[in-house]
């Protein structure tokens, strides 16, 4: 049994039958069966059609949809339908609508417009979730609950009075007293000392930079406020249908929500991924987000939404060329997804997403899109046995949301060019290019299963984080501007790297961010010259650290740039290409890519259980050496492959399964 009650890999998409006359539903299920669809997500935005008036439910249409799907062997990821509050609710209770940082209450007429802290909104969602759970608890099509939709999409935060009250309650738990809050927020700066809780407000639009500690707490609170909405619905679902898995769909590498905390409440981690076909870095960015999803619960996850071709919400919505939908879908499977799902099944005829691609396009079944949908369904069936298999990574990249929020505080940092997603990619991309499996991990997690741990940035670093890193026995790399502040965004005594000082054996005297377009030379001990951009530091390594590279030229000439103490390496700059350090670290840690050295450029290699996925994102055929002695069958074609090497066509993939040796067969 897979992630849900459906065996094997999942294939399907969002299905919005309420946008179509019922006769179309018959065609839908017939074509779904033809394409091999075994799961659809239903009712995501259906609140106003299920409960058109307070407590007045109209389940009839949804009953018929679920019965019809079940009759055709299609299971349902059933939404609680709470993503968009209906007109009657927002008109009766205007305070349900969110307020932006400038104090404007946002109008109805789009979607997902709600105040996360509104007790009226929360109570209404819980009522509907209960009604849905009680109605469909025994329905044989029900495979999974889909709570709300993409929390933090459209509404990330709300600045209304109710949210302010909720924020104060949250702050009282965190800081206990007003004295505690004043100390943590450093309110002696700029005359912000509070003498009454009622004076404390969300960080609304102000004349100048907002207190960064206040903003950090606000981001923590806003993630928690949305999480409370999810948890309230989840509790009801677990009470009524304890055996049905619950999910809410995540949004890849998203800054706004602390997904480590969120994943605890997910039975199945699900992700919506929309890599831009026009972006040459799309495959590597997607791979990073898929590895994050797999790492959240360290188990297979599900790609719940992706675009068959173009989306409709970018300035320019470039379609996927022939074969790209397939390749990108196989990529998600390679990184641990137990299925491929799309937004959406049938292309809409109206609304803001009428030009968004779908599995079944406006042009119907005589189209390239439909042919590719059918072919992909067949591929997914061929790979069915991959479901449930897991990935073992020896490298972990550290990601901490508190630190991310602190690092990207506006208008108060040495530079606004340090963006965590880019810093993660700067290490992830070369590892990916070498076919090295990577997990993401929070700094407090037990890291003992890894051989190499990289913290691209740990701006906010507590003593507990530092202790966890000091206890890690393998190779550790810490990137620049780390160990700067504590949990309250206050600079550590003595400056950076604060609690990491002992471990790294260095002290930072001065930040030296570089203007755009300016490069700083860095020379390694063996004479390799590298170019650093964006950031450098004036470092004192006169303690116990060995110097691996020095700056050359300018005011930093001759000063340490990269250091090592024991097995802990510190980079005080951002080399354009960290390869010289990375290759040495991988060699020291005894880590190789899954196919060994020599993975051609543009080819992605991932091992999942016994299966080896090779995906060629390039425009030329590529020959990949195979692990010596092993013999494989390509699961996609069923053909045995010659030993030694395999050639993968452009925009194509092979999924290799080891063939038993004659002795094993006997
Ligand atoms: C997602 C959303 C879907 C659909 C999709 C289009 O963000 O969850 O409902 O709008 O984008 O790309």
XYZ file of C-alpha atoms and ligand atoms in Angstrom:
678
model
C 0.000 0.000 0.000
C 1.325 3.456 -0.933
C 1.019 6.817 0.782
C -2.755 6.756 0.539
C -5.116 3.806 0.253
C -4.215 3.523 -3.439
C -1.508 0.981 -4.248
C 1.438 1.858 -6.507
C 2.272 5.296 -7.836
C -0.421 7.959 -7.982
C -1.417 9.720 -11.184
C -4.017 12.417 -11.624
C -4.762 16.022 -10.822
C -7.089 18.657 -9.442
C -10.593 18.044 -10.687
C -13.162 20.846 -10.584
C -16.422 19.215 -11.741
C -18.515 22.119 -10.429
C -17.188 24.168 -13.357
C -18.797 21.785 -15.861
C -22.268 20.438 -16.692
C -22.837 16.908 -15.416
C -22.748 15.322 -18.875
C -19.107 16.375 -19.124
C -18.356 14.373 -15.967
C -19.122 11.164 -17.854
C -16.520 12.028 -20.443
C -14.111 13.026 -17.684
C -14.184 9.685 -15.919
C -13.980 7.779 -19.191
C -10.870 9.716 -20.235
C -9.379 9.512 -16.756
C -9.653 5.758 -16.891
C -8.056 5.797 -20.347
C -5.117 7.834 -19.052
C -4.649 5.640 -15.997
C -5.698 8.298 -13.510
C -6.099 6.718 -10.080
C -6.397 9.785 -7.822
C -7.993 13.213 -8.222
C -8.175 16.159 -5.863
C -11.736 17.396 -5.537
C -13.530 20.335 -3.905
C -10.551 22.595 -3.167
C -12.506 25.792 -3.853
C -16.032 24.432 -3.402
C -17.141 25.979 -0.102
C -19.705 28.297 -1.699
C -21.184 25.352 -3.640
C -21.224 22.911 -0.731
C -22.503 25.382 1.863
C -24.263 28.141 -0.099
C -25.834 29.480 3.102
C -24.862 29.124 6.773
C -25.289 25.457 7.730
C -27.298 24.774 4.526
C -25.308 22.014 2.888
C -25.711 20.888 -0.707
C -23.802 17.661 -0.890
C -25.841 16.103 -3.681
C -23.537 17.093 -6.535
C -20.433 16.059 -4.627
C -22.017 12.706 -3.716
C -22.626 12.086 -7.400
C -19.055 13.079 -8.322
C -17.522 10.796 -5.709
C -19.798 7.883 -6.657
C -18.971 8.321 -10.323
C -15.242 8.464 -9.688
C -15.380 5.412 -7.481
C -17.364 3.504 -10.087
C -14.487 4.115 -12.488
C -11.810 3.029 -10.037
C -10.585 6.542 -9.238
C -9.817 7.490 -5.644
C -10.241 10.961 -4.203
C -7.971 13.327 -2.353
C -10.912 15.170 -0.864
C -10.448 18.800 0.086
C -12.147 20.145 3.176
C -13.176 22.955 0.801
C -12.165 25.684 3.236
C -9.654 27.526 1.033
C -12.006 30.323 -0.028
C -14.641 31.543 2.448
C -17.995 32.003 0.700
C -19.620 35.401 0.002
C -22.290 34.968 2.698
C -19.601 34.522 5.349
C -17.486 37.511 4.353
C -20.536 39.757 4.001
C -21.986 38.751 7.378
C -18.530 39.012 8.989
C -16.393 41.490 7.056
C -13.662 41.000 9.658
C -12.965 37.599 8.096
C -11.247 39.406 5.210
C -7.511 40.030 5.655
C -5.922 43.448 6.177
C -2.592 44.303 4.558
C 0.382 46.065 6.156
C -0.935 49.454 5.031
C -4.265 48.850 6.802
C -6.423 48.119 3.738
C -9.006 45.393 4.187
C -8.846 43.290 1.030
C -12.010 42.721 -1.013
C -13.729 39.475 -1.845
C -13.499 38.362 -5.479
C -10.299 36.361 -5.634
C -9.502 33.359 -3.431
C -7.888 32.422 -0.135
C -8.711 35.800 1.380
C -9.087 35.270 5.107
C -7.665 36.415 8.394
C -5.899 33.381 9.902
C -6.618 34.631 13.418
C -10.321 35.235 12.888
C -12.283 33.066 15.359
C -15.305 33.335 13.024
C -13.280 32.006 10.099
C -11.662 29.233 12.089
C -14.984 28.097 13.571
C -16.596 28.072 10.127
C -13.764 25.980 8.638
C -13.930 23.490 11.470
C -17.724 23.190 11.056
C -17.335 22.521 7.349
C -14.455 20.080 7.856
C -16.631 18.167 10.340
C -19.596 18.154 7.963
C -17.360 16.858 5.141
C -15.781 14.202 7.366
C -19.143 12.984 8.645
C -20.638 12.924 5.179
C -17.814 11.035 3.481
C -16.247 9.024 6.322
C -17.406 5.735 4.801
C -17.141 6.713 1.156
C -15.002 4.136 -0.629
C -13.418 6.777 -2.897
C -11.958 8.723 0.025
C -8.181 8.166 0.015
C -6.810 11.294 1.666
C -7.921 14.605 3.202
C -6.623 17.785 1.617
C -6.941 20.595 4.158
C -7.514 24.078 2.720
C -5.030 24.898 -0.061
C -1.472 26.183 -0.158
C -1.446 27.983 3.169
C 0.364 31.347 2.780
C -0.516 31.627 -0.883
C -2.220 35.019 -1.357
C -2.680 35.449 2.411
C 0.563 35.096 4.316
C -0.261 37.453 7.149
C -3.039 39.700 8.344
C -2.594 43.027 10.134
C -6.140 43.505 11.505
C -7.127 44.162 15.126
C -7.973 40.501 15.698
C -4.540 39.473 14.430
C -2.990 42.088 16.714
C -4.782 40.517 19.712
C -3.672 37.059 18.632
C -0.113 38.319 18.161
C -0.117 39.730 21.713
C -1.346 36.387 23.090
C 1.435 34.626 21.166
C 4.004 37.126 22.471
C 2.896 36.613 26.069
C 3.594 32.910 25.745
C 6.999 33.532 24.168
C 8.234 36.397 26.339
C 6.092 35.931 29.487
C 6.272 39.555 30.570
C 6.429 42.977 29.006
C 9.931 43.304 30.451
C 10.855 40.127 28.598
C 9.433 41.527 25.369
C 11.193 44.878 25.788
C 14.488 43.090 26.389
C 14.064 40.649 23.465
C 12.966 43.327 21.044
C 15.656 45.766 22.164
C 13.057 48.503 22.502
C 15.594 50.877 24.060
C 16.625 51.485 20.469
C 14.707 54.242 18.691
C 12.516 54.908 21.726
C 10.179 51.910 21.486
C 9.950 50.939 25.168
C 6.445 49.534 25.824
C 4.623 50.031 29.129
C 1.386 48.230 28.283
C 0.661 45.162 26.111
C -2.047 47.163 24.334
C 0.700 49.339 22.839
C 2.218 46.359 21.018
C 1.058 46.002 17.423
C 1.927 43.971 14.340
C 4.732 45.488 12.239
C 2.380 47.514 10.049
C 3.656 49.973 7.475
C 5.741 52.536 9.389
C 7.686 55.627 8.323
C 11.031 53.817 8.390
C 12.591 50.405 9.000
C 10.591 48.293 11.415
C 12.247 46.754 14.481
C 13.792 43.543 13.031
C 13.211 41.569 16.245
C 9.546 42.508 16.114
C 9.456 41.425 12.473
C 11.131 38.107 13.265
C 8.529 37.350 15.937
C 5.828 38.433 13.495
C 7.025 35.938 10.905
C 7.125 33.185 13.527
C 3.646 34.165 14.659
C 2.238 34.337 11.113
C 3.516 30.831 10.329
C 2.009 29.598 13.618
C -1.320 31.384 13.045
C -1.829 29.596 9.731
C -0.622 26.357 11.292
C -3.314 26.733 13.958
C -5.915 26.896 11.150
C -4.544 23.662 9.690
C -4.360 21.947 13.062
C -7.932 22.867 13.968
C -9.243 21.164 10.835
C -6.866 18.262 11.178
C -8.058 17.552 14.726
C -11.647 17.177 13.506
C -10.635 14.930 10.612
C -8.590 12.712 12.914
C -11.489 12.490 15.341
C -14.017 11.446 12.678
C -11.782 9.487 10.267
C -8.687 8.481 12.250
C -7.418 6.160 9.525
C -7.552 8.548 6.591
C -4.241 10.330 5.907
C -4.307 14.118 6.146
C -2.271 16.533 4.074
C -2.106 20.154 3.100
C -0.189 21.017 -0.046
C 3.137 22.803 0.458
C 4.712 25.310 -1.921
C 8.259 24.024 -2.455
C 11.066 26.109 -0.922
C 8.814 28.722 0.639
C 10.129 31.357 3.006
C 6.864 32.120 4.772
C 6.109 28.861 6.582
C 8.379 26.857 8.834
C 7.806 23.539 7.092
C 9.755 21.595 9.736
C 7.012 22.512 12.195
C 4.237 22.073 9.645
C 5.359 18.629 8.513
C 4.744 17.231 11.987
C 1.006 17.479 11.378
C 1.110 16.005 7.886
C 0.563 12.280 7.445
C 1.765 12.684 3.877
C 3.943 15.571 2.740
C 2.566 16.929 -0.526
C 4.048 19.628 -2.716
C 2.972 21.919 -5.517
C 5.873 22.594 -7.848
C 5.871 24.910 -10.823
C 9.397 25.147 -12.217
C 9.513 27.737 -14.992
C 10.250 26.038 -18.345
C 11.973 29.267 -19.429
C 14.452 29.111 -16.535
C 17.603 27.106 -17.310
C 18.008 26.494 -13.581
C 14.487 25.013 -13.279
C 15.655 21.374 -12.956
C 18.111 22.121 -10.169
C 15.659 24.341 -8.291
C 12.993 21.665 -8.577
C 15.426 19.005 -7.372
C 16.216 21.090 -4.281
C 12.552 21.527 -3.432
C 11.835 17.824 -3.975
C 14.706 16.882 -1.690
C 13.295 19.238 0.925
C 9.914 17.503 0.660
C 11.517 14.085 1.020
C 13.527 15.320 4.016
C 10.618 16.864 5.912
C 9.453 13.517 7.235
C 12.274 11.439 5.791
C 9.819 9.383 3.770
C 8.260 9.374 0.301
C 6.053 12.358 -0.455
C 3.666 13.279 -3.246
C 3.867 15.865 -6.016
C 0.241 16.966 -5.688
C 0.273 19.794 -8.220
C 2.437 20.602 -11.215
C 1.736 22.153 -14.584
C 1.253 19.902 -17.609
C 2.589 22.806 -19.661
C 2.230 26.592 -19.147
C 0.955 28.264 -15.971
C -1.150 31.422 -16.092
C 0.321 33.542 -13.333
C 3.769 34.556 -14.617
C 4.306 37.665 -16.706
C 5.171 35.370 -19.613
C 3.811 31.834 -19.407
C 6.092 29.643 -21.483
C 4.754 26.153 -22.315
C 6.681 22.937 -21.818
C 8.263 21.629 -25.006
C 7.434 18.092 -26.108
C 8.832 15.626 -23.554
C 9.429 18.169 -20.802
C 6.280 17.325 -18.830
C 7.388 13.691 -18.802
C 10.979 14.491 -17.856
C 9.956 16.842 -15.041
C 7.439 14.313 -13.757
C 10.020 11.527 -13.722
C 12.318 13.903 -11.865
C 9.832 14.171 -9.007
C 9.611 10.366 -8.852
C 13.410 10.176 -8.838
C 13.481 12.448 -5.787
C 11.014 10.407 -3.763
C 7.532 11.385 -4.901
C 5.102 8.476 -4.917
C 3.145 9.927 -7.803
C 2.642 12.673 -10.336
C -0.345 14.955 -10.013
C -1.272 18.082 -11.916
C -3.222 21.260 -11.768
C -5.553 20.469 -13.389
C -7.456 17.652 -15.084
C -9.588 19.611 -17.578
C -8.574 23.054 -18.793
C -10.962 25.758 -17.521
C -13.109 27.842 -19.850
C -13.419 30.793 -17.520
C -11.749 32.488 -14.589
C -8.150 33.622 -14.045
C -6.826 30.148 -14.879
C -8.548 29.623 -18.231
C -5.162 29.779 -19.969
C -3.427 27.506 -17.457
C -2.529 24.194 -19.069
C -4.304 20.984 -18.101
C -4.001 17.248 -18.667
C -6.980 17.525 -21.009
C -6.679 20.832 -22.906
C -9.333 23.020 -24.580
C -8.552 21.240 -27.840
C -9.553 17.869 -26.389
C -8.132 14.475 -27.237
C -6.710 15.329 -30.647
C -3.838 17.321 -29.137
C -0.161 16.835 -28.365
C -0.956 17.574 -24.708
C -3.457 14.757 -24.483
C -1.119 12.313 -26.217
C 1.609 13.225 -23.729
C -0.850 12.816 -20.843
C -1.703 9.292 -22.024
C 1.947 8.395 -22.526
C 2.916 9.692 -19.102
C 0.116 7.715 -17.475
C 1.545 4.595 -19.098
C 5.074 5.431 -17.896
C 3.832 5.963 -14.358
C 2.171 2.540 -14.425
C 5.412 0.954 -15.645
C 7.213 2.449 -12.660
C 4.605 1.341 -10.151
C 7.028 -0.833 -8.145
C 9.103 2.250 -7.288
C 6.394 3.396 -4.820
C 7.551 3.422 -1.225
C 11.270 3.114 -1.997
C 13.526 5.489 -0.111
C 16.681 7.537 -0.667
C 19.790 7.478 1.469
C 21.807 10.685 1.489
C 25.222 11.172 3.050
C 25.156 14.951 2.683
C 22.825 17.307 4.536
C 22.233 20.980 3.830
C 21.027 22.873 6.881
C 17.935 25.013 6.636
C 16.427 26.936 9.525
C 13.424 29.171 9.027
C 14.138 31.494 11.986
C 17.549 32.148 10.519
C 16.070 32.679 7.038
C 13.597 35.227 8.373
C 16.319 37.019 10.312
C 18.703 37.069 7.346
C 16.139 38.572 5.006
C 14.899 41.337 7.283
C 14.527 44.432 5.128
C 16.496 47.655 5.544
C 18.790 46.658 8.383
C 21.403 44.264 7.033
C 24.928 44.842 5.683
C 23.563 43.839 2.267
C 20.207 42.743 0.955
C 21.918 40.441 -1.543
C 22.249 37.457 0.790
C 19.152 35.404 -0.050
C 18.902 32.014 1.573
C 17.391 30.203 -1.398
C 20.333 31.286 -3.544
C 22.820 30.350 -0.830
C 21.300 26.870 -0.616
C 21.453 26.551 -4.402
C 25.092 27.615 -4.483
C 25.980 24.354 -2.675
C 23.120 22.230 -3.893
C 23.761 22.822 -7.609
C 27.330 21.412 -7.670
C 26.288 18.433 -5.529
C 23.387 17.793 -7.880
C 25.692 18.051 -10.886
C 27.891 15.350 -9.324
C 24.957 13.002 -8.718
C 25.361 13.248 -4.943
C 22.177 12.643 -2.936
C 21.356 15.488 -0.548
C 18.944 15.796 2.366
C 17.838 19.039 3.956
C 17.914 19.139 7.753
C 17.176 21.602 10.548
C 20.269 22.438 12.611
C 18.890 20.775 15.755
C 18.288 17.368 14.104
C 20.481 14.359 14.860
C 23.030 14.599 12.052
C 24.998 11.477 12.900
C 23.828 9.579 9.799
C 25.596 12.020 7.462
C 29.233 12.299 6.476
C 29.133 15.875 5.236
C 26.952 18.652 6.616
C 26.854 22.065 4.974
C 25.331 25.133 6.583
C 25.297 27.613 3.668
C 24.260 30.263 6.166
C 23.309 30.203 9.831
C 22.849 33.905 10.538
C 20.724 33.120 13.577
C 22.549 30.521 15.620
C 21.740 29.485 19.171
C 24.003 27.669 21.617
C 21.873 24.552 21.010
C 22.515 24.769 17.264
C 26.244 25.183 17.896
C 26.260 22.197 20.283
C 24.515 20.012 17.686
C 27.112 20.993 15.081
C 30.004 20.475 17.489
C 28.684 16.973 18.236
C 28.626 16.058 14.537
C 31.615 13.817 13.846
C 31.805 14.203 10.031
C 32.964 17.006 7.762
C 31.186 20.287 8.489
C 31.115 23.389 6.305
C 29.794 26.725 7.536
C 29.139 29.544 5.109
C 29.658 33.266 5.736
C 27.655 35.585 7.955
C 26.877 32.715 10.333
C 26.641 32.719 14.122
C 25.750 36.394 14.050
C 22.653 36.720 16.250
C 20.767 34.792 18.917
C 17.107 33.721 18.834
C 16.035 37.323 19.535
C 18.095 38.700 16.643
C 20.628 40.237 19.054
C 24.286 40.127 18.090
C 26.281 37.557 20.042
C 28.751 38.865 22.603
C 32.093 39.457 20.918
C 30.561 39.265 17.458
C 30.454 36.468 14.893
C 30.644 33.552 14.663
C 29.313 33.698 18.230
C 28.678 30.213 19.615
C 30.449 28.690 16.584
C 33.719 30.463 17.444
C 35.271 27.600 19.366
C 34.315 25.034 16.738
C 35.580 27.087 13.772
C 38.553 28.718 15.483
C 37.972 32.112 13.849
C 36.657 35.549 14.732
C 35.054 37.948 12.267
C 36.208 41.547 12.666
C 34.336 43.206 9.846
C 31.698 42.458 7.207
C 32.749 43.537 3.750
C 29.818 43.099 1.360
C 30.756 43.690 -2.274
C 28.860 46.009 -4.581
C 27.116 44.368 -7.545
C 29.512 43.494 -10.330
C 32.602 43.584 -8.105
C 34.659 40.420 -7.631
C 37.325 39.602 -5.037
C 40.090 37.142 -5.804
C 40.674 34.226 -3.462
C 43.715 31.959 -3.780
C 43.802 28.456 -2.338
C 46.899 26.962 -0.713
C 47.712 25.076 -3.948
C 47.468 28.256 -6.015
C 43.999 27.879 -7.507
C 42.492 31.321 -8.083
C 38.776 31.726 -7.384
C 36.468 34.640 -7.697
C 34.172 35.645 -4.825
C 31.164 37.913 -5.179
C 28.589 39.585 -2.961
C 30.308 39.020 0.379
C 33.705 38.920 2.063
C 34.873 39.214 5.667
C 37.858 40.536 7.572
C 38.716 37.390 9.468
C 41.016 36.731 12.414
C 42.248 33.145 12.195
C 45.149 33.569 14.567
C 43.568 31.001 16.895
C 43.570 27.330 16.088
C 42.366 27.369 12.498
C 44.412 26.424 9.472
C 44.098 28.755 6.457
C 42.948 26.971 3.277
C 42.630 30.069 1.088
C 43.488 33.748 1.295
C 42.104 36.887 -0.288
C 44.300 38.463 -2.972
C 44.181 42.164 -3.800
C 42.366 45.075 -2.193
C 42.201 45.808 1.515
C 41.840 42.101 2.371
C 45.026 41.140 0.506
C 46.675 38.189 2.237
C 44.017 37.794 4.887
C 42.323 34.410 5.503
C 39.284 33.650 3.380
C 38.674 29.955 4.030
C 39.765 28.166 7.185
C 39.586 24.795 8.837
C 39.764 23.598 12.390
C 39.638 19.817 12.761
C 36.822 18.764 10.451
C 35.038 22.148 10.477
C 35.603 24.379 7.430
C 34.583 28.047 7.392
C 34.076 30.079 4.231
C 34.037 33.810 4.879
C 33.119 34.552 1.251
C 30.927 33.288 -1.567
C 33.127 31.744 -4.263
C 31.387 31.687 -7.638
C 32.295 28.026 -7.818
C 32.935 26.157 -4.556
C 34.201 23.101 -6.509
C 37.797 23.045 -5.192
C 36.565 22.911 -1.594
C 33.619 20.667 -2.350
C 35.601 18.034 -4.224
C 38.171 17.853 -1.478
C 35.466 17.564 1.192
C 33.624 14.847 -0.727
C 36.850 12.927 -1.147
C 37.731 13.268 2.542
C 34.240 12.161 3.534
C 34.367 9.258 1.058
C 31.276 10.379 -0.838
C 30.768 9.782 -4.545
C 27.885 10.446 -6.885
C 25.444 7.571 -7.370
C 27.017 6.631 -10.713
C 30.558 7.433 -9.600
C 32.601 10.169 -11.248
C 32.025 11.295 -14.816
C 28.347 12.207 -14.821
C 27.864 14.217 -18.041
C 26.693 17.844 -17.724
C 22.920 18.180 -17.789
C 22.335 14.626 -16.600
C 20.711 14.110 -13.253
C 21.338 10.842 -11.412
C 19.283 9.732 -8.416
C 19.097 6.477 -6.578
C 15.817 5.513 -4.979
C 15.895 2.160 -3.233
C 17.389 -0.239 -5.791
C 16.355 1.981 -8.730
C 18.678 4.348 -10.531
C 17.067 7.279 -12.362
C 19.102 8.984 -15.097
C 17.470 12.106 -16.510
C 18.979 13.997 -19.406
C 17.960 17.669 -19.194
C 20.319 18.560 -22.036
C 19.833 18.839 -25.763
C 22.357 16.153 -26.777
C 22.470 12.414 -26.079
C 24.622 11.636 -23.032
C 26.472 8.467 -22.133
C 26.601 7.651 -18.462
C 29.058 5.104 -17.049
C 27.275 2.517 -14.927
C 28.560 1.050 -11.673
C 30.959 -1.720 -12.541
C 29.694 -5.275 -12.610
C 26.023 -4.295 -12.236
C 23.525 -5.270 -14.913
C 20.300 -3.368 -15.355
C 16.901 -3.435 -17.001
C 15.242 -0.153 -18.012
C 11.873 -0.163 -16.270
C 10.460 2.332 -18.780
C 11.078 0.073 -21.773
C 11.430 -3.318 -20.078
C 14.672 -3.791 -22.043
C 17.856 -5.229 -20.505
C 20.809 -2.861 -20.904
C 24.352 -3.745 -21.867
C 26.784 -3.552 -18.944
C 29.193 -0.639 -18.539
C 27.340 2.440 -19.792
C 23.961 3.687 -20.953
C 23.150 6.426 -23.438
C 20.231 8.664 -22.538
C 18.625 10.733 -25.275
C 18.046 14.479 -24.923
C 15.009 15.273 -22.761
C 14.733 11.576 -22.007
C 15.245 9.301 -19.026
C 15.974 5.747 -18.062
C 14.992 4.077 -14.811
C 17.378 1.260 -14.108
C 16.541 -1.750 -12.044
C 19.387 -4.106 -11.104
C 19.072 -7.473 -12.795
C 19.641 -10.490 -10.598
C 22.874 -12.323 -11.326
C 22.599 -15.874 -12.703
C 23.493 -17.172 -9.203
C 20.749 -15.046 -7.637
C 18.304 -16.316 -10.235
C 19.274 -19.889 -9.512
C -1.506 26.620 -7.235
C -2.912 26.450 -6.693
C -3.844 25.840 -7.700
C -3.677 26.514 -9.037
C -2.231 26.426 -9.456
C -1.968 27.018 -10.809
O -0.829 27.596 -6.552
O -2.906 25.630 -5.540
O -5.171 25.965 -7.236
O -4.069 27.839 -8.929
O -1.443 27.088 -8.528
O -0.615 26.992 -11.151
